[in-house]
Amino acid sequence: MAPPPPVLPVLPVLLVLGRPLLGAPGQGAGTWARFARLPYPQDQLFLYDTFPDGFLWGAGSAAYQTEGGWRQGGKGASIWDTFTHRPTTPAGSILPGPTGGDVASDSYNNIFRDIEGLRHLGVSHYRFSLAWTRLMPNGTAPINPAGLAHYGRVLSRLRELGIEPVVTLYHWDLPQGLQDAFGGWASPVLPDLFRDYAELCFQHFGGQVRYWLTMDNPYVVAWHGYGTGRLPPNVQGGPHLGYRVAHHLLQAHAKVWHLYNDHFRPTQKGRVSIALGSHWIKPQHMTEKNIKECQKSLDFVLGWFAKPIFINGDYPESMRSNLSSLLPEFSEEEKMYIKGTADFFALSFGATLSFQLLDSHMKFQQLESISLRQLLYWISTEYNNPPVFIVENSWFVSGSTKRDDAKYIYYLKKFIMETLKAIRYDGVNVFGYTVWSLLDGFEWHRGYSIRRGLFYVDFQSHDKKLIPKSSVLFYQKLIEKNGFPPLPENQPIAGVFPCGFAWGIVDNYIQVDTTPAQFLDPNVYVWDVHQTKKLIKVDGVFASKRKHHCVDFAAIRLQISLLQEMHVTHFHFSLKWSSVLPLGNLSLINHTLVHYYQCFCSELLRVNITPVVALWQPMAENQELPTSLAKYGAWENSETVQAFVEYAKFSFASLGDHVKFWITMNEPSVKNLTYTAGHNLLKAHAKAWHLYDKEFRRSQKGKISIALQADWVEPACPFSRNDQEVADRILEFDIGWLAEPIFGNGDYPHVMRAWLHRRNSIDLYNFHLPSFSEDEKKLIQGSFDFFALSHYTTTLVGWEREDALKYDHYLEVQMINDITWLHSPSRAAVVPWGLRRILRWVKSKYGDVPVYVMANGIDDDQNIVHDKLRVYYIQNYINEALKAYALDNVNLQGYFVYSFNDKTAPKYGLYSYVANQYEPKPSMKHYREIIDNNGFPGPDTAEVLCPDETDECPECHFFRTRKSLFAFISFIFVAFIVTILCIMYYSKRAERRYK
């Protein structure tokens, strides 16, 4: 027997239960190359737009998954009833549970409850399936009147509410009687029996139904029902039987389409199709061979049924050429009979697979990011751009999720947004979208371990009451707005920042090179011109020595010149405590390093760049503490507090003449701090601040504060009070922990103390926040001159546990990923509006305090020349900062980009560093342009004339405004002196000659 074609794992296929189709005859293979060339990152941004007028919005369900009532109203047994009642299931299957779909969501007895849910959503259509065994218990006559009456009530109620029914005749639940009597779809008699069943449905319900689907995902029925036997009816017939079943399914579909077209369409005016399911495949490497394999896989899963129906009545050529001995043959008459038997392309989709090619076999690796848009485009180019109706699409959440299904929402948002892009950007003719599913139910081979419903069903309760999840509110609002209309807050604004706004750049630590300049060498050399051509030192001969000057540090000039090239006004870097005071005290001082810092800062001032200096920034090794301090408890040890104060005093005294902008601690990581360490850190900061305030501020006239990392935390479900509480809690633990004592009431946030008290009382935890004395509160409260924050990204949080790997048990928070967000190579989310929200949060918590965004940046791929992601990041984050300043009245006084170069911060730099050379990236030039414009001036932006420099005295202005005059006077004066000297010189010379 020939090897079977590439087979998709059953799990990814069934996770989606259907896929989408599109087409332009035979050109689908170009899809991979096309989407590999789309502009980055613009193409990955969320599209704020609406769907075409009249777009259909709906929800769906399948009879066996939701109806239950398997022994009620004369219903017969289906192959799924038999499957779920067996004590064991075939190898490789997942036992779905002891009762399967016997009761499920009990929709049979609560159908008006379900329809009320539809009314609540505001959908335009409802896709559901008819249970063949409820209408024909054995699959053939006699007809069951109770079944006819049940579905008649469903359709009548939908018509009353103006909801369009989309009816599936067969959704996998074949009557067991037909399987027993004929072998199910393996028999050639089944197409005619299916036609008879369809005729019954058209006769009784056709006047109320405009959209019919003959069957759902025939690939799964043929391949996993009769080929692998993983699903009912569990026939392990191999590829040969699977292909024969597919042949019969195509014949059955064609017979039903022609039946409707010939006898019912003229009066009922409906449309008929078949629901086809597919994945999308992303090759790990975009090679021609891999693309061909992707095309073959899609041909097998989707083209197997789509090609005969939509193109030529025959199977795809890739299947024909590889499986000629296994595939049944269509006669020319059959080809003509099957071709064109669909009025629209009905698609189900839910997963993207990545693969690598190993020994000519495709090895599927994992579920990847969603690529519905690519599949829609592939269908349009492969099948001549048919009208597409997405009749099944969703994701899933844990079986324990009850209300706040945030993960489901973000996948749903991603699917719908990609559908919108396919319509707006790619010209795909999609006219409807269906969420799967309306309510929780029996999820086939996965039983009740996952949930797909918009409405929660308590399967253990008697009445199976529906409870709307957060996704209901999301979908309801989306339908009302017909998509994602642009919102004012999502639009960039024009405007400029105030005069004196600090435009800065960050370097964690400046590159210190204390190698002296060549001309400081006191030795004398001669040049061996004739032989070695080298300089030879002359022993015992020395030149006169001179004092060291800042220009002797050659490395400083290069760094300064790069900063000048950026046009920044401020440069932020950190001192290395462990290098300045290696022993942690003044017994050993690295005077050379201190002199280097002094020179660096003085050279910055010389070119009008303000140094912003942090005394301490934690790094991986020893937290950048002197070894003696790190070895004995670091910040856990209270002696570190006094050591820091001594170090701060030394730094103020040594550098204070050049530094007027101090940061005590830069981004202390709360993730790595114990409560005791944080307690001591706060006291060290406060003592250093008061030291500067009392002993240095008057003479040095500087300002000083602490810089905290402040990423925004967003509730995953915006409609959930529980998620909002979680977000508020995380903000207090991440930012308020260190900010509240300084900028607030002098003590830790109440939320922290209450939460820890609760956890300690009910669990085995023993985490207690230390207490401040009243004197310590007074010491710490108000120890700031400004609020400095570093901001990089935004995090989504929820309260319901969904993913154990991303769940924080201590704080009871679930980290969630919004897959519609743009992400960096390190998976950091790019969410510009998060910066505006954190700035507003600071203002609401701590008042009109001056604020500096002390670091803001993103990683990017170092292997690419154009850092387009960083250009987008800088542009949009600064614009959100402008909104905070101009619209929210945040007292924002400065913004700093992270980071200066790739040498000190790989993948974050605005300068690349290769082979001892610094090269500016496009992001640097873009940032420089924003600096030069002081923001984003528009046509209506009022011109603001900012003085070049601040006047320190009234006399200074007099001299500065008359520079040209004084230059001219100086020239005349010098010329006069030179003339007098020349006259005196020639007079004396003449005198000597005379004598």
PDB file of N, CA, C and O in Angstrom, residues 247 250 299 302-321 323-324 327-341 382-383:
ATOM      1  N   HIS A 247     -15.157  10.291  -1.224  1.00  0.00           N
ATOM      2  CA  HIS A 247     -15.825  10.230  -2.520  1.00  0.00           C
ATOM      3  C   HIS A 247     -17.343  10.224  -2.344  1.00  0.00           C
ATOM      4  O   HIS A 247     -18.074  10.958  -3.018  1.00  0.00           O
ATOM      5  N   LEU A 250     -18.667  13.639  -1.090  1.00  0.00           N
ATOM      6  CA  LEU A 250     -18.783  14.598  -2.181  1.00  0.00           C
ATOM      7  C   LEU A 250     -20.014  14.314  -3.037  1.00  0.00           C
ATOM      8  O   LEU A 250     -20.737  15.238  -3.440  1.00  0.00           O
ATOM      9  N   ASP A 299      -3.849  21.313   0.190  1.00  0.00           N
ATOM     10  CA  ASP A 299      -4.597  20.585  -0.836  1.00  0.00           C
ATOM     11  C   ASP A 299      -5.238  19.339  -0.248  1.00  0.00           C
ATOM     12  O   ASP A 299      -6.371  18.981  -0.596  1.00  0.00           O
ATOM     13  N   LEU A 302      -7.954  20.704   2.703  1.00  0.00           N
ATOM     14  CA  LEU A 302      -8.988  21.606   2.214  1.00  0.00           C
ATOM     15  C   LEU A 302      -9.311  21.362   0.737  1.00  0.00           C
ATOM     16  O   LEU A 302     -10.469  21.242   0.344  1.00  0.00           O
ATOM     17  N   GLY A 303      -8.264  21.273  -0.059  1.00  0.00           N
ATOM     18  CA  GLY A 303      -8.484  21.082  -1.482  1.00  0.00           C
ATOM     19  C   GLY A 303      -9.118  19.756  -1.838  1.00  0.00           C
ATOM     20  O   GLY A 303      -9.756  19.621  -2.891  1.00  0.00           O
ATOM     21  N   TRP A 304      -8.953  18.758  -1.001  1.00  0.00           N
ATOM     22  CA  TRP A 304      -9.559  17.445  -1.190  1.00  0.00           C
ATOM     23  C   TRP A 304     -11.054  17.576  -1.522  1.00  0.00           C
ATOM     24  O   TRP A 304     -11.577  16.874  -2.376  1.00  0.00           O
ATOM     25  N   PHE A 305     -11.721  18.508  -0.848  1.00  0.00           N
ATOM     26  CA  PHE A 305     -13.156  18.717  -1.076  1.00  0.00           C
ATOM     27  C   PHE A 305     -13.440  20.005  -1.848  1.00  0.00           C
ATOM     28  O   PHE A 305     -14.409  20.080  -2.600  1.00  0.00           O
ATOM     29  N   ALA A 306     -12.584  21.018  -1.650  1.00  0.00           N
ATOM     30  CA  ALA A 306     -12.850  22.304  -2.298  1.00  0.00           C
ATOM     31  C   ALA A 306     -12.579  22.266  -3.791  1.00  0.00           C
ATOM     32  O   ALA A 306     -13.321  22.875  -4.576  1.00  0.00           O
ATOM     33  N   LYS A 307     -11.513  21.591  -4.203  1.00  0.00           N
ATOM     34  CA  LYS A 307     -11.156  21.584  -5.619  1.00  0.00           C
ATOM     35  C   LYS A 307     -12.262  20.977  -6.483  1.00  0.00           C
ATOM     36  O   LYS A 307     -12.653  21.565  -7.507  1.00  0.00           O
ATOM     37  N   PRO A 308     -12.804  19.813  -6.107  1.00  0.00           N
ATOM     38  CA  PRO A 308     -13.893  19.275  -6.934  1.00  0.00           C
ATOM     39  C   PRO A 308     -15.111  20.184  -6.981  1.00  0.00           C
ATOM     40  O   PRO A 308     -15.761  20.318  -8.026  1.00  0.00           O
ATOM     41  N   ILE A 309     -15.438  20.815  -5.869  1.00  0.00           N
ATOM     42  CA  ILE A 309     -16.667  21.617  -5.797  1.00  0.00           C
ATOM     43  C   ILE A 309     -16.502  22.967  -6.475  1.00  0.00           C
ATOM     44  O   ILE A 309     -17.378  23.423  -7.208  1.00  0.00           O
ATOM     45  N   PHE A 310     -15.365  23.627  -6.258  1.00  0.00           N
ATOM     46  CA  PHE A 310     -15.224  25.008  -6.707  1.00  0.00           C
ATOM     47  C   PHE A 310     -14.467  25.159  -8.033  1.00  0.00           C
ATOM     48  O   PHE A 310     -14.548  26.213  -8.653  1.00  0.00           O
ATOM     49  N   ILE A 311     -13.710  24.141  -8.456  1.00  0.00           N
ATOM     50  CA  ILE A 311     -12.879  24.342  -9.648  1.00  0.00           C
ATOM     51  C   ILE A 311     -13.248  23.416 -10.796  1.00  0.00           C
ATOM     52  O   ILE A 311     -13.797  23.850 -11.808  1.00  0.00           O
ATOM     53  N   ASN A 312     -12.965  22.125 -10.654  1.00  0.00           N
ATOM     54  CA  ASN A 312     -13.067  21.274 -11.840  1.00  0.00           C
ATOM     55  C   ASN A 312     -13.710  19.914 -11.609  1.00  0.00           C
ATOM     56  O   ASN A 312     -13.641  19.049 -12.486  1.00  0.00           O
ATOM     57  N   GLY A 313     -14.311  19.690 -10.445  1.00  0.00           N
ATOM     58  CA  GLY A 313     -14.962  18.422 -10.216  1.00  0.00           C
ATOM     59  C   GLY A 313     -14.014  17.277  -9.932  1.00  0.00           C
ATOM     60  O   GLY A 313     -14.447  16.107  -9.881  1.00  0.00           O
ATOM     61  N   ASP A 314     -12.735  17.569  -9.718  1.00  0.00           N
ATOM     62  CA  ASP A 314     -11.759  16.503  -9.481  1.00  0.00           C
ATOM     63  C   ASP A 314     -10.839  16.908  -8.335  1.00  0.00           C
ATOM     64  O   ASP A 314     -10.796  18.082  -7.927  1.00  0.00           O
ATOM     65  N   TYR A 315     -10.075  15.939  -7.851  1.00  0.00           N
ATOM     66  CA  TYR A 315      -9.183  16.172  -6.725  1.00  0.00           C
ATOM     67  C   TYR A 315      -7.979  17.012  -7.161  1.00  0.00           C
ATOM     68  O   TYR A 315      -7.633  17.068  -8.346  1.00  0.00           O
ATOM     69  N   PRO A 316      -7.279  17.652  -6.189  1.00  0.00           N
ATOM     70  CA  PRO A 316      -6.095  18.444  -6.530  1.00  0.00           C
ATOM     71  C   PRO A 316      -5.029  17.599  -7.226  1.00  0.00           C
ATOM     72  O   PRO A 316      -4.883  16.409  -6.933  1.00  0.00           O
ATOM     73  N   GLU A 317      -4.273  18.222  -8.085  1.00  0.00           N
ATOM     74  CA  GLU A 317      -3.250  17.499  -8.843  1.00  0.00           C
ATOM     75  C   GLU A 317      -2.206  16.893  -7.916  1.00  0.00           C
ATOM     76  O   GLU A 317      -1.668  15.824  -8.177  1.00  0.00           O
ATOM     77  N   SER A 318      -1.878  17.595  -6.798  1.00  0.00           N
ATOM     78  CA  SER A 318      -0.882  17.047  -5.870  1.00  0.00           C
ATOM     79  C   SER A 318      -1.341  15.730  -5.273  1.00  0.00           C
ATOM     80  O   SER A 318      -0.525  14.842  -4.999  1.00  0.00           O
ATOM     81  N   MET A 319      -2.657  15.567  -5.049  1.00  0.00           N
ATOM     82  CA  MET A 319      -3.184  14.295  -4.565  1.00  0.00           C
ATOM     83  C   MET A 319      -3.227  13.278  -5.698  1.00  0.00           C
ATOM     84  O   MET A 319      -2.894  12.098  -5.507  1.00  0.00           O
ATOM     85  N   ARG A 320      -3.639  13.712  -6.857  1.00  0.00           N
ATOM     86  CA  ARG A 320      -3.732  12.805  -8.007  1.00  0.00           C
ATOM     87  C   ARG A 320      -2.377  12.176  -8.326  1.00  0.00           C
ATOM     88  O   ARG A 320      -2.266  10.984  -8.578  1.00  0.00           O
ATOM     89  N   SER A 321      -1.318  13.002  -8.328  1.00  0.00           N
ATOM     90  CA  SER A 321      -0.007  12.504  -8.729  1.00  0.00           C
ATOM     91  C   SER A 321       0.624  11.582  -7.694  1.00  0.00           C
ATOM     92  O   SER A 321       1.374  10.672  -8.041  1.00  0.00           O
ATOM     93  N   LEU A 323      -1.230   9.867  -5.197  1.00  0.00           N
ATOM     94  CA  LEU A 323      -2.138   8.862  -4.631  1.00  0.00           C
ATOM     95  C   LEU A 323      -3.020   8.239  -5.707  1.00  0.00           C
ATOM     96  O   LEU A 323      -4.160   7.866  -5.441  1.00  0.00           O
ATOM     97  N   SER A 324      -2.506   8.141  -6.890  1.00  0.00           N
ATOM     98  CA  SER A 324      -3.335   7.683  -8.003  1.00  0.00           C
ATOM     99  C   SER A 324      -3.886   6.279  -7.784  1.00  0.00           C
ATOM    100  O   SER A 324      -4.980   5.952  -8.247  1.00  0.00           O
ATOM    101  N   LEU A 327      -6.916   6.904  -4.808  1.00  0.00           N
ATOM    102  CA  LEU A 327      -8.065   7.778  -5.004  1.00  0.00           C
ATOM    103  C   LEU A 327      -9.061   7.173  -5.981  1.00  0.00           C
ATOM    104  O   LEU A 327      -8.667   6.717  -7.064  1.00  0.00           O
ATOM    105  N   PRO A 328     -10.330   7.185  -5.624  1.00  0.00           N
ATOM    106  CA  PRO A 328     -11.357   6.752  -6.586  1.00  0.00           C
ATOM    107  C   PRO A 328     -11.405   7.712  -7.767  1.00  0.00           C
ATOM    108  O   PRO A 328     -11.058   8.887  -7.652  1.00  0.00           O
ATOM    109  N   GLU A 329     -11.823   7.191  -8.899  1.00  0.00           N
ATOM    110  CA  GLU A 329     -11.911   8.001 -10.107  1.00  0.00           C
ATOM    111  C   GLU A 329     -13.309   8.596 -10.250  1.00  0.00           C
ATOM    112  O   GLU A 329     -14.304   7.940  -9.967  1.00  0.00           O
ATOM    113  N   PHE A 330     -13.356   9.863 -10.678  1.00  0.00           N
ATOM    114  CA  PHE A 330     -14.625  10.470 -11.067  1.00  0.00           C
ATOM    115  C   PHE A 330     -14.811  10.303 -12.573  1.00  0.00           C
ATOM    116  O   PHE A 330     -13.861  10.526 -13.348  1.00  0.00           O
ATOM    117  N   SER A 331     -15.980   9.913 -12.966  1.00  0.00           N
ATOM    118  CA  SER A 331     -16.275   9.944 -14.394  1.00  0.00           C
ATOM    119  C   SER A 331     -16.439  11.393 -14.821  1.00  0.00           C
ATOM    120  O   SER A 331     -16.617  12.289 -13.997  1.00  0.00           O
ATOM    121  N   GLU A 332     -16.370  11.644 -16.126  1.00  0.00           N
ATOM    122  CA  GLU A 332     -16.542  13.002 -16.624  1.00  0.00           C
ATOM    123  C   GLU A 332     -17.915  13.542 -16.247  1.00  0.00           C
ATOM    124  O   GLU A 332     -18.074  14.723 -15.940  1.00  0.00           O
ATOM    125  N   GLU A 333     -18.897  12.660 -16.258  1.00  0.00           N
ATOM    126  CA  GLU A 333     -20.247  13.070 -15.876  1.00  0.00           C
ATOM    127  C   GLU A 333     -20.298  13.459 -14.401  1.00  0.00           C
ATOM    128  O   GLU A 333     -20.935  14.448 -14.033  1.00  0.00           O
ATOM    129  N   GLU A 334     -19.596  12.685 -13.555  1.00  0.00           N
ATOM    130  CA  GLU A 334     -19.566  13.003 -12.112  1.00  0.00           C
ATOM    131  C   GLU A 334     -18.849  14.330 -11.872  1.00  0.00           C
ATOM    132  O   GLU A 334     -19.252  15.115 -11.007  1.00  0.00           O
ATOM    133  N   LYS A 335     -17.778  14.568 -12.603  1.00  0.00           N
ATOM    134  CA  LYS A 335     -17.053  15.821 -12.446  1.00  0.00           C
ATOM    135  C   LYS A 335     -17.954  17.015 -12.729  1.00  0.00           C
ATOM    136  O   LYS A 335     -17.974  17.998 -11.975  1.00  0.00           O
ATOM    137  N   MET A 336     -18.699  16.929 -13.802  1.00  0.00           N
ATOM    138  CA  MET A 336     -19.613  18.009 -14.146  1.00  0.00           C
ATOM    139  C   MET A 336     -20.733  18.135 -13.125  1.00  0.00           C
ATOM    140  O   MET A 336     -21.227  19.234 -12.854  1.00  0.00           O
ATOM    141  N   TYR A 337     -21.120  17.010 -12.525  1.00  0.00           N
ATOM    142  CA  TYR A 337     -22.205  17.003 -11.537  1.00  0.00           C
ATOM    143  C   TYR A 337     -21.762  17.653 -10.225  1.00  0.00           C
ATOM    144  O   TYR A 337     -22.538  18.345  -9.564  1.00  0.00           O
ATOM    145  N   ILE A 338     -20.474  17.441  -9.838  1.00  0.00           N
ATOM    146  CA  ILE A 338     -19.959  17.955  -8.560  1.00  0.00           C
ATOM    147  C   ILE A 338     -19.487  19.402  -8.686  1.00  0.00           C
ATOM    148  O   ILE A 338     -19.659  20.210  -7.763  1.00  0.00           O
ATOM    149  N   LYS A 339     -18.907  19.738  -9.831  1.00  0.00           N
ATOM    150  CA  LYS A 339     -18.355  21.079 -10.023  1.00  0.00           C
ATOM    151  C   LYS A 339     -19.436  22.158  -9.860  1.00  0.00           C
ATOM    152  O   LYS A 339     -20.522  22.053 -10.412  1.00  0.00           O
ATOM    153  N   GLY A 340     -19.114  23.177  -9.078  1.00  0.00           N
ATOM    154  CA  GLY A 340     -20.010  24.322  -8.918  1.00  0.00           C
ATOM    155  C   GLY A 340     -21.139  24.108  -7.935  1.00  0.00           C
ATOM    156  O   GLY A 340     -22.084  24.914  -7.905  1.00  0.00           O
ATOM    157  N   THR A 341     -21.057  23.061  -7.094  1.00  0.00           N
ATOM    158  CA  THR A 341     -22.160  22.777  -6.162  1.00  0.00           C
ATOM    159  C   THR A 341     -21.968  23.492  -4.832  1.00  0.00           C
ATOM    160  O   THR A 341     -22.042  22.879  -3.766  1.00  0.00           O
ATOM    161  N   GLU A 382      -6.676  30.749  -4.763  1.00  0.00           N
ATOM    162  CA  GLU A 382      -6.707  29.356  -5.225  1.00  0.00           C
ATOM    163  C   GLU A 382      -8.045  29.006  -5.856  1.00  0.00           C
ATOM    164  O   GLU A 382      -8.115  28.142  -6.737  1.00  0.00           O
ATOM    165  N   TYR A 383      -9.122  29.673  -5.410  1.00  0.00           N
ATOM    166  CA  TYR A 383     -10.461  29.286  -5.853  1.00  0.00           C
ATOM    167  C   TYR A 383     -11.262  30.441  -6.459  1.00  0.00           C
ATOM    168  O   TYR A 383     -12.480  30.503  -6.332  1.00  0.00           O
TER     169      TYR A 383
END
